[in-house]
GROMACS .gro file of C-alpha atoms in nm:
model
  342
    1UNK     CA    1  -5.947   0.779  -3.399
    2UNK     CA    2  -6.155   0.555  -3.628
    3UNK     CA    3  -6.111   0.488  -3.987
    4UNK     CA    4  -6.360   0.537  -4.268
    5UNK     CA    5  -6.596   0.218  -4.197
    6UNK     CA    6  -6.591   0.308  -3.852
    7UNK     CA    7  -6.264   0.140  -3.736
    8UNK     CA    8  -5.948   0.139  -3.509
    9UNK     CA    9  -5.729   0.287  -3.631
   10UNK     CA   10  -5.418   0.054  -3.686
   11UNK     CA   11  -5.216   0.064  -3.416
   12UNK     CA   12  -4.887  -0.104  -3.497
   13UNK     CA   13  -4.830  -0.266  -3.879
   14UNK     CA   14  -4.553  -0.485  -4.048
   15UNK     CA   15  -4.289  -0.298  -4.232
   16UNK     CA   16  -3.903  -0.401  -4.439
   17UNK     CA   17  -3.596  -0.279  -4.253
   18UNK     CA   18  -3.238  -0.294  -4.390
   19UNK     CA   19  -2.976  -0.470  -4.138
   20UNK     CA   20  -2.673  -0.446  -4.282
   21UNK     CA   21  -2.569  -0.407  -4.623
   22UNK     CA   22  -2.556  -0.693  -4.896
   23UNK     CA   23  -2.258  -0.782  -5.058
   24UNK     CA   24  -2.355  -0.949  -5.430
   25UNK     CA   25  -2.702  -1.113  -5.435
   26UNK     CA   26  -2.900  -1.007  -5.149
   27UNK     CA   27  -2.954  -1.262  -4.852
   28UNK     CA   28  -3.264  -1.278  -4.650
   29UNK     CA   29  -3.059  -1.283  -4.385
   30UNK     CA   30  -3.058  -0.878  -4.434
   31UNK     CA   31  -3.360  -0.798  -4.434
   32UNK     CA   32  -3.575  -0.842  -4.148
   33UNK     CA   33  -4.035  -0.778  -4.189
   34UNK     CA   34  -4.068  -0.641  -3.835
   35UNK     CA   35  -4.449  -0.520  -3.685
   36UNK     CA   36  -4.401  -0.106  -3.565
   37UNK     CA   37  -4.575   0.115  -3.416
   38UNK     CA   38  -4.792   0.347  -3.644
   39UNK     CA   39  -4.779   0.710  -3.556
   40UNK     CA   40  -5.049   0.873  -3.597
   41UNK     CA   41  -5.087   1.193  -3.768
   42UNK     CA   42  -5.036   1.501  -3.641
   43UNK     CA   43  -5.091   1.890  -3.812
   44UNK     CA   44  -5.043   1.839  -4.197
   45UNK     CA   45  -5.034   1.501  -4.197
   46UNK     CA   46  -5.232   1.171  -4.342
   47UNK     CA   47  -5.171   0.786  -4.197
   48UNK     CA   48  -5.229   0.568  -4.514
   49UNK     CA   49  -5.290   0.252  -4.548
   50UNK     CA   50  -5.088   0.179  -4.878
   51UNK     CA   51  -5.293  -0.069  -5.131
   52UNK     CA   52  -4.991  -0.142  -5.380
   53UNK     CA   53  -4.627  -0.141  -5.328
   54UNK     CA   54  -4.289  -0.119  -5.583
   55UNK     CA   55  -4.030  -0.305  -5.574
   56UNK     CA   56  -3.759  -0.163  -5.839
   57UNK     CA   57  -3.388  -0.207  -5.956
   58UNK     CA   58  -3.294   0.071  -5.855
   59UNK     CA   59  -3.316   0.003  -5.470
   60UNK     CA   60  -3.038  -0.225  -5.523
   61UNK     CA   61  -2.823   0.101  -5.549
   62UNK     CA   62  -2.946   0.224  -5.176
   63UNK     CA   63  -2.872  -0.096  -5.015
   64UNK     CA   64  -2.469   0.005  -5.014
   65UNK     CA   65  -2.384   0.330  -4.845
   66UNK     CA   66  -2.153   0.379  -5.164
   67UNK     CA   67  -2.256   0.767  -5.256
   68UNK     CA   68  -2.558   0.817  -5.545
   69UNK     CA   69  -2.842   1.042  -5.657
   70UNK     CA   70  -3.019   0.896  -5.323
   71UNK     CA   71  -2.960   0.822  -4.987
   72UNK     CA   72  -2.900   0.496  -4.909
   73UNK     CA   73  -3.140   0.322  -4.689
   74UNK     CA   74  -3.065   0.349  -4.332
   75UNK     CA   75  -2.978   0.015  -4.137
   76UNK     CA   76  -3.275  -0.057  -3.844
   77UNK     CA   77  -3.530   0.124  -4.061
   78UNK     CA   78  -3.851   0.109  -4.286
   79UNK     CA   79  -3.683   0.117  -4.581
   80UNK     CA   80  -3.839   0.267  -4.830
   81UNK     CA   81  -4.010   0.290  -5.253
   82UNK     CA   82  -4.315   0.389  -5.461
   83UNK     CA   83  -4.643   0.356  -5.285
   84UNK     CA   84  -5.049   0.360  -5.347
   85UNK     CA   85  -5.352   0.400  -5.081
   86UNK     CA   86  -5.624   0.510  -4.940
   87UNK     CA   87  -5.594   0.806  -4.656
   88UNK     CA   88  -5.822   0.650  -4.329
   89UNK     CA   89  -5.705   0.941  -4.098
   90UNK     CA   90  -5.598   1.379  -4.190
   91UNK     CA   91  -5.496   1.616  -4.006
   92UNK     CA   92  -5.434   1.829  -4.349
   93UNK     CA   93  -5.593   2.042  -4.557
   94UNK     CA   94  -5.757   1.923  -4.854
   95UNK     CA   95  -5.653   1.560  -4.827
   96UNK     CA   96  -5.944   1.371  -4.677
   97UNK     CA   97  -6.018   1.030  -4.508
   98UNK     CA   98  -6.103   0.793  -4.806
   99UNK     CA   99  -5.865   1.052  -5.059
  100UNK     CA  100  -5.645   0.803  -5.267
  101UNK     CA  101  -5.237   0.863  -5.249
  102UNK     CA  102  -4.926   0.804  -5.445
  103UNK     CA  103  -4.674   0.854  -5.219
  104UNK     CA  104  -4.287   0.704  -5.110
  105UNK     CA  105  -4.335   0.533  -4.770
  106UNK     CA  106  -4.374   0.138  -4.905
  107UNK     CA  107  -4.252  -0.145  -4.782
  108UNK     CA  108  -4.476  -0.107  -4.491
  109UNK     CA  109  -4.846  -0.138  -4.473
  110UNK     CA  110  -4.918   0.146  -4.329
  111UNK     CA  111  -4.720   0.510  -4.407
  112UNK     CA  112  -4.758   0.871  -4.225
  113UNK     CA  113  -4.586   1.130  -4.341
  114UNK     CA  114  -4.629   1.538  -4.470
  115UNK     CA  115  -5.013   1.552  -4.684
  116UNK     CA  116  -4.737   1.780  -4.912
  117UNK     CA  117  -4.535   1.504  -4.997
  118UNK     CA  118  -4.908   1.318  -5.173
  119UNK     CA  119  -5.063   1.346  -5.473
  120UNK     CA  120  -5.401   1.209  -5.498
  121UNK     CA  121  -5.494   0.962  -5.829
  122UNK     CA  122  -5.810   0.860  -5.897
  123UNK     CA  123  -5.928   0.499  -5.911
  124UNK     CA  124  -6.230   0.515  -6.130
  125UNK     CA  125  -5.956   0.649  -6.413
  126UNK     CA  126  -5.723   0.370  -6.421
  127UNK     CA  127  -5.603   0.087  -6.138
  128UNK     CA  128  -5.481   0.146  -5.846
  129UNK     CA  129  -5.127  -0.038  -5.938
  130UNK     CA  130  -5.118   0.175  -6.311
  131UNK     CA  131  -5.037   0.479  -6.069
  132UNK     CA  132  -4.691   0.226  -5.956
  133UNK     CA  133  -4.660   0.133  -6.356
  134UNK     CA  134  -4.790   0.280  -6.664
  135UNK     CA  135  -4.936   0.583  -6.471
  136UNK     CA  136  -4.610   0.610  -6.264
  137UNK     CA  137  -4.250   0.706  -6.210
  138UNK     CA  138  -4.159   0.456  -6.464
  139UNK     CA  139  -4.401   0.525  -6.760
  140UNK     CA  140  -4.278   0.888  -6.735
  141UNK     CA  141  -3.937   0.708  -6.690
  142UNK     CA  142  -3.929   0.602  -7.071
  143UNK     CA  143  -4.108   0.882  -7.195
  144UNK     CA  144  -3.828   1.103  -7.051
  145UNK     CA  145  -3.559   0.853  -7.135
  146UNK     CA  146  -3.720   0.810  -7.505
  147UNK     CA  147  -3.787   1.151  -7.594
  148UNK     CA  148  -3.637   1.409  -7.472
  149UNK     CA  149  -3.233   1.169  -7.327
  150UNK     CA  150  -3.216   1.011  -7.671
  151UNK     CA  151  -3.383   1.292  -7.831
  152UNK     CA  152  -3.598   1.054  -8.064
  153UNK     CA  153  -3.721   1.129  -8.332
  154UNK     CA  154  -3.972   0.926  -8.655
  155UNK     CA  155  -3.794   0.716  -8.866
  156UNK     CA  156  -3.545   0.647  -8.620
  157UNK     CA  157  -3.412   0.258  -8.585
  158UNK     CA  158  -3.445   0.171  -8.149
  159UNK     CA  159  -3.301  -0.138  -7.981
  160UNK     CA  160  -3.448  -0.157  -7.586
  161UNK     CA  161  -3.298  -0.383  -7.398
  162UNK     CA  162  -3.463  -0.511  -7.051
  163UNK     CA  163  -3.752  -0.480  -7.289
  164UNK     CA  164  -4.029  -0.730  -7.184
  165UNK     CA  165  -3.971  -0.518  -6.778
  166UNK     CA  166  -4.150  -0.208  -6.726
  167UNK     CA  167  -4.013   0.087  -6.830
  168UNK     CA  168  -3.876  -0.125  -7.131
  169UNK     CA  169  -4.221  -0.231  -7.266
  170UNK     CA  170  -4.334   0.128  -7.263
  171UNK     CA  171  -4.026   0.233  -7.426
  172UNK     CA  172  -4.027  -0.010  -7.719
  173UNK     CA  173  -4.435   0.100  -7.743
  174UNK     CA  174  -4.402   0.473  -7.753
  175UNK     CA  175  -4.129   0.444  -7.994
  176UNK     CA  176  -4.373   0.229  -8.250
  177UNK     CA  177  -4.632   0.490  -8.166
  178UNK     CA  178  -4.395   0.809  -8.234
  179UNK     CA  179  -4.259   0.650  -8.607
  180UNK     CA  180  -4.007   0.476  -8.558
  181UNK     CA  181  -3.856   0.248  -8.913
  182UNK     CA  182  -3.809  -0.057  -8.679
  183UNK     CA  183  -3.812  -0.090  -8.279
  184UNK     CA  184  -3.597  -0.402  -8.129
  185UNK     CA  185  -3.581  -0.522  -7.816
  186UNK     CA  186  -3.426  -0.802  -7.571
  187UNK     CA  187  -3.527  -0.985  -7.339
  188UNK     CA  188  -3.416  -1.310  -7.105
  189UNK     CA  189  -3.648  -1.579  -7.281
  190UNK     CA  190  -3.877  -1.693  -7.542
  191UNK     CA  191  -4.183  -1.674  -7.388
  192UNK     CA  192  -4.107  -1.214  -7.360
  193UNK     CA  193  -4.013  -1.251  -7.717
  194UNK     CA  194  -4.278  -1.372  -7.792
  195UNK     CA  195  -4.502  -1.082  -7.566
  196UNK     CA  196  -4.284  -0.793  -7.735
  197UNK     CA  197  -4.337  -0.937  -8.055
  198UNK     CA  198  -4.675  -1.052  -8.077
  199UNK     CA  199  -4.855  -0.810  -7.787
  200UNK     CA  200  -4.620  -0.506  -7.820
  201UNK     CA  201  -4.535  -0.452  -8.165
  202UNK     CA  202  -4.190  -0.503  -8.153
  203UNK     CA  203  -4.019  -0.500  -8.553
  204UNK     CA  204  -3.767  -0.809  -8.397
  205UNK     CA  205  -3.676  -0.922  -8.067
  206UNK     CA  206  -3.450  -1.154  -7.947
  207UNK     CA  207  -3.324  -1.354  -7.642
  208UNK     CA  208  -2.996  -1.222  -7.522
  209UNK     CA  209  -2.916  -1.607  -7.358
  210UNK     CA  210  -2.960  -1.787  -7.739
  211UNK     CA  211  -2.624  -1.591  -7.775
  212UNK     CA  212  -2.406  -1.303  -7.878
  213UNK     CA  213  -2.540  -1.039  -7.780
  214UNK     CA  214  -2.414  -0.863  -8.030
  215UNK     CA  215  -2.450  -1.124  -8.269
  216UNK     CA  216  -2.853  -1.143  -8.221
  217UNK     CA  217  -2.888  -0.800  -8.250
  218UNK     CA  218  -2.682  -0.718  -8.606
  219UNK     CA  219  -2.912  -0.994  -8.763
  220UNK     CA  220  -3.232  -0.766  -8.568
  221UNK     CA  221  -3.096  -0.439  -8.747
  222UNK     CA  222  -2.909  -0.501  -9.026
  223UNK     CA  223  -2.889  -0.129  -9.088
  224UNK     CA  224  -2.801  -0.054  -8.727
  225UNK     CA  225  -2.966   0.153  -8.474
  226UNK     CA  226  -3.023   0.497  -8.417
  227UNK     CA  227  -3.097   0.544  -8.072
  228UNK     CA  228  -3.038   0.209  -7.844
  229UNK     CA  229  -3.184   0.306  -7.408
  230UNK     CA  230  -3.015   0.023  -7.173
  231UNK     CA  231  -3.179  -0.076  -6.955
  232UNK     CA  232  -2.894  -0.363  -6.830
  233UNK     CA  233  -2.519  -0.239  -6.948
  234UNK     CA  234  -2.270  -0.475  -6.997
  235UNK     CA  235  -2.300  -0.627  -7.342
  236UNK     CA  236  -2.552  -0.517  -7.470
  237UNK     CA  237  -2.395  -0.152  -7.458
  238UNK     CA  238  -2.086  -0.270  -7.643
  239UNK     CA  239  -2.347  -0.448  -7.857
  240UNK     CA  240  -2.565  -0.132  -7.883
  241UNK     CA  241  -2.214   0.062  -7.967
  242UNK     CA  242  -2.082  -0.202  -8.228
  243UNK     CA  243  -2.414  -0.124  -8.402
  244UNK     CA  244  -2.512   0.276  -8.339
  245UNK     CA  245  -2.540   0.487  -8.726
  246UNK     CA  246  -2.422   0.798  -8.782
  247UNK     CA  247  -2.543   1.020  -8.502
  248UNK     CA  248  -2.652   0.764  -8.241
  249UNK     CA  249  -2.797   0.810  -7.929
  250UNK     CA  250  -2.821   0.577  -7.619
  251UNK     CA  251  -3.007   0.691  -7.298
  252UNK     CA  252  -2.859   0.520  -6.979
  253UNK     CA  253  -3.158   0.460  -6.768
  254UNK     CA  254  -3.051   0.153  -6.576
  255UNK     CA  255  -2.736  -0.152  -6.579
  256UNK     CA  256  -2.922  -0.408  -6.400
  257UNK     CA  257  -2.658  -0.678  -6.519
  258UNK     CA  258  -2.389  -0.510  -6.317
  259UNK     CA  259  -2.612  -0.410  -5.987
  260UNK     CA  260  -2.484  -0.741  -5.761
  261UNK     CA  261  -2.132  -0.721  -5.912
  262UNK     CA  262  -1.853  -0.725  -5.584
  263UNK     CA  263  -1.600  -0.589  -5.824
  264UNK     CA  264  -1.591  -0.287  -6.099
  265UNK     CA  265  -1.739  -0.412  -6.479
  266UNK     CA  266  -1.503  -0.374  -6.757
  267UNK     CA  267  -1.622  -0.148  -6.974
  268UNK     CA  268  -1.778  -0.189  -7.355
  269UNK     CA  269  -1.417  -0.206  -7.515
  270UNK     CA  270  -1.598   0.017  -7.831
  271UNK     CA  271  -1.607   0.325  -7.720
  272UNK     CA  272  -1.363   0.464  -8.000
  273UNK     CA  273  -1.621   0.395  -8.223
  274UNK     CA  274  -1.836   0.658  -8.075
  275UNK     CA  275  -1.587   0.928  -8.239
  276UNK     CA  276  -1.656   0.791  -8.630
  277UNK     CA  277  -2.025   0.765  -8.518
  278UNK     CA  278  -2.058   1.126  -8.388
  279UNK     CA  279  -2.256   0.882  -8.169
  280UNK     CA  280  -2.383   1.007  -7.762
  281UNK     CA  281  -2.420   0.791  -7.468
  282UNK     CA  282  -2.592   0.977  -7.198
  283UNK     CA  283  -2.676   0.898  -6.850
  284UNK     CA  284  -3.081   1.056  -6.700
  285UNK     CA  285  -3.257   1.044  -6.381
  286UNK     CA  286  -3.664   1.089  -6.365
  287UNK     CA  287  -3.619   1.330  -6.128
  288UNK     CA  288  -3.495   1.563  -6.407
  289UNK     CA  289  -3.839   1.581  -6.552
  290UNK     CA  290  -4.100   1.626  -6.405
  291UNK     CA  291  -4.168   1.879  -6.565
  292UNK     CA  292  -4.327   1.619  -6.845
  293UNK     CA  293  -4.575   1.500  -6.618
  294UNK     CA  294  -4.852   1.597  -6.694
  295UNK     CA  295  -4.804   1.622  -7.152
  296UNK     CA  296  -4.733   1.247  -6.991
  297UNK     CA  297  -5.027   1.180  -6.867
  298UNK     CA  298  -5.222   1.341  -7.118
  299UNK     CA  299  -5.021   1.187  -7.445
  300UNK     CA  300  -4.994   0.832  -7.215
  301UNK     CA  301  -5.388   0.858  -7.105
  302UNK     CA  302  -5.478   0.865  -7.398
  303UNK     CA  303  -5.266   0.597  -7.580
  304UNK     CA  304  -5.396   0.347  -7.290
  305UNK     CA  305  -5.783   0.448  -7.435
  306UNK     CA  306  -5.775   0.408  -7.709
  307UNK     CA  307  -5.574  -0.002  -7.657
  308UNK     CA  308  -5.290   0.183  -7.837
  309UNK     CA  309  -4.977   0.097  -7.561
  310UNK     CA  310  -5.047  -0.185  -7.403
  311UNK     CA  311  -4.912  -0.318  -7.033
  312UNK     CA  312  -4.858  -0.579  -6.816
  313UNK     CA  313  -4.796  -0.668  -6.473
  314UNK     CA  314  -4.639  -0.939  -6.279
  315UNK     CA  315  -4.825  -0.937  -5.872
  316UNK     CA  316  -4.732  -1.070  -5.633
  317UNK     CA  317  -4.986  -1.101  -5.325
  318UNK     CA  318  -4.904  -0.999  -4.988
  319UNK     CA  319  -4.680  -0.803  -4.767
  320UNK     CA  320  -4.464  -1.128  -4.634
  321UNK     CA  321  -4.340  -1.186  -4.965
  322UNK     CA  322  -4.214  -0.780  -5.126
  323UNK     CA  323  -3.870  -0.897  -5.073
  324UNK     CA  324  -3.894  -1.200  -5.266
  325UNK     CA  325  -4.041  -0.982  -5.525
  326UNK     CA  326  -3.820  -0.747  -5.481
  327UNK     CA  327  -3.550  -1.022  -5.567
  328UNK     CA  328  -3.735  -1.148  -5.885
  329UNK     CA  329  -3.702  -0.831  -6.021
  330UNK     CA  330  -3.287  -0.936  -5.988
  331UNK     CA  331  -3.363  -1.238  -6.136
  332UNK     CA  332  -3.628  -1.052  -6.436
  333UNK     CA  333  -3.884  -1.317  -6.306
  334UNK     CA  334  -4.131  -0.996  -6.392
  335UNK     CA  335  -4.327  -0.904  -6.712
  336UNK     CA  336  -4.408  -0.538  -6.664
  337UNK     CA  337  -4.416  -0.403  -6.341
  338UNK     CA  338  -4.385  -0.585  -6.016
  339UNK     CA  339  -4.606  -0.476  -5.836
  340UNK     CA  340  -4.693  -0.623  -5.474
  341UNK     CA  341  -5.015  -0.617  -5.391
  342UNK     CA  342  -5.132  -0.574  -4.995
   0.00000   0.00000   0.00000
């Protein structure tokens, strides 16, 4: 068989495997980049050459054997994650060679899978990498978490942690576009703080490394906050509870500050304040909100076309650097979505 250019289909390709479950920070020895046979498509399957793959904080949880909302990565087998690429062989109706699809066979150069697991995307409508970020899972996470879980309403003051990341940067901008009275973000560098205010339109932002989060948040939001979108946990969550207004809502998307802890992190010391404020904390998973996808694409797509919503990507080149890109996400090296270009 040959691909769309007439070249022979690949026989082998590289893939990342988890060899041992990390304790604390993941180490290079916990993984391997291996050459593996590329399965040719059977009935109903497609073979995709990945163009971009995603690395995301939630993947750290899948490296553990602990029971969670998604199955752990299997030791010695290829890891998974979001990816977008070109179909180079198809044995499925409705998906043709040359189509571009979004799927979950990341961390590898080639993926063969049931075509029903693929979502067609249009590279003419947006760059392929955008379907892993601003128009993909991270974008929908921001949209659903803010508008549905946190029940954002016009006039709310919104605080976002990890605000220069792929999800956080979109949360703050959506809040602004929807009529927030004030949008505050935290980030891990002065350059990121500048980006939040000057490019993304946040009203205020602070570098959490420059002093206690609670003090910096009170200075940035003297009248308190109505919504907190949590990507970090720890001292950020405690600070948000301390600044929460009556009827405030907290949407818990992630807690990257504790993902590599070897012991359970202590909870916020001020939870009793939720009684006084009648506040609410609710966790959410983007997979529970797929019904919002058409509305999300329509509204966010329009903002993008109008130049009203900005987004950035941090692009790392080469499958061999996939692991380092993932570790970079845990360190906070990225501005916007971290993408690996193959």
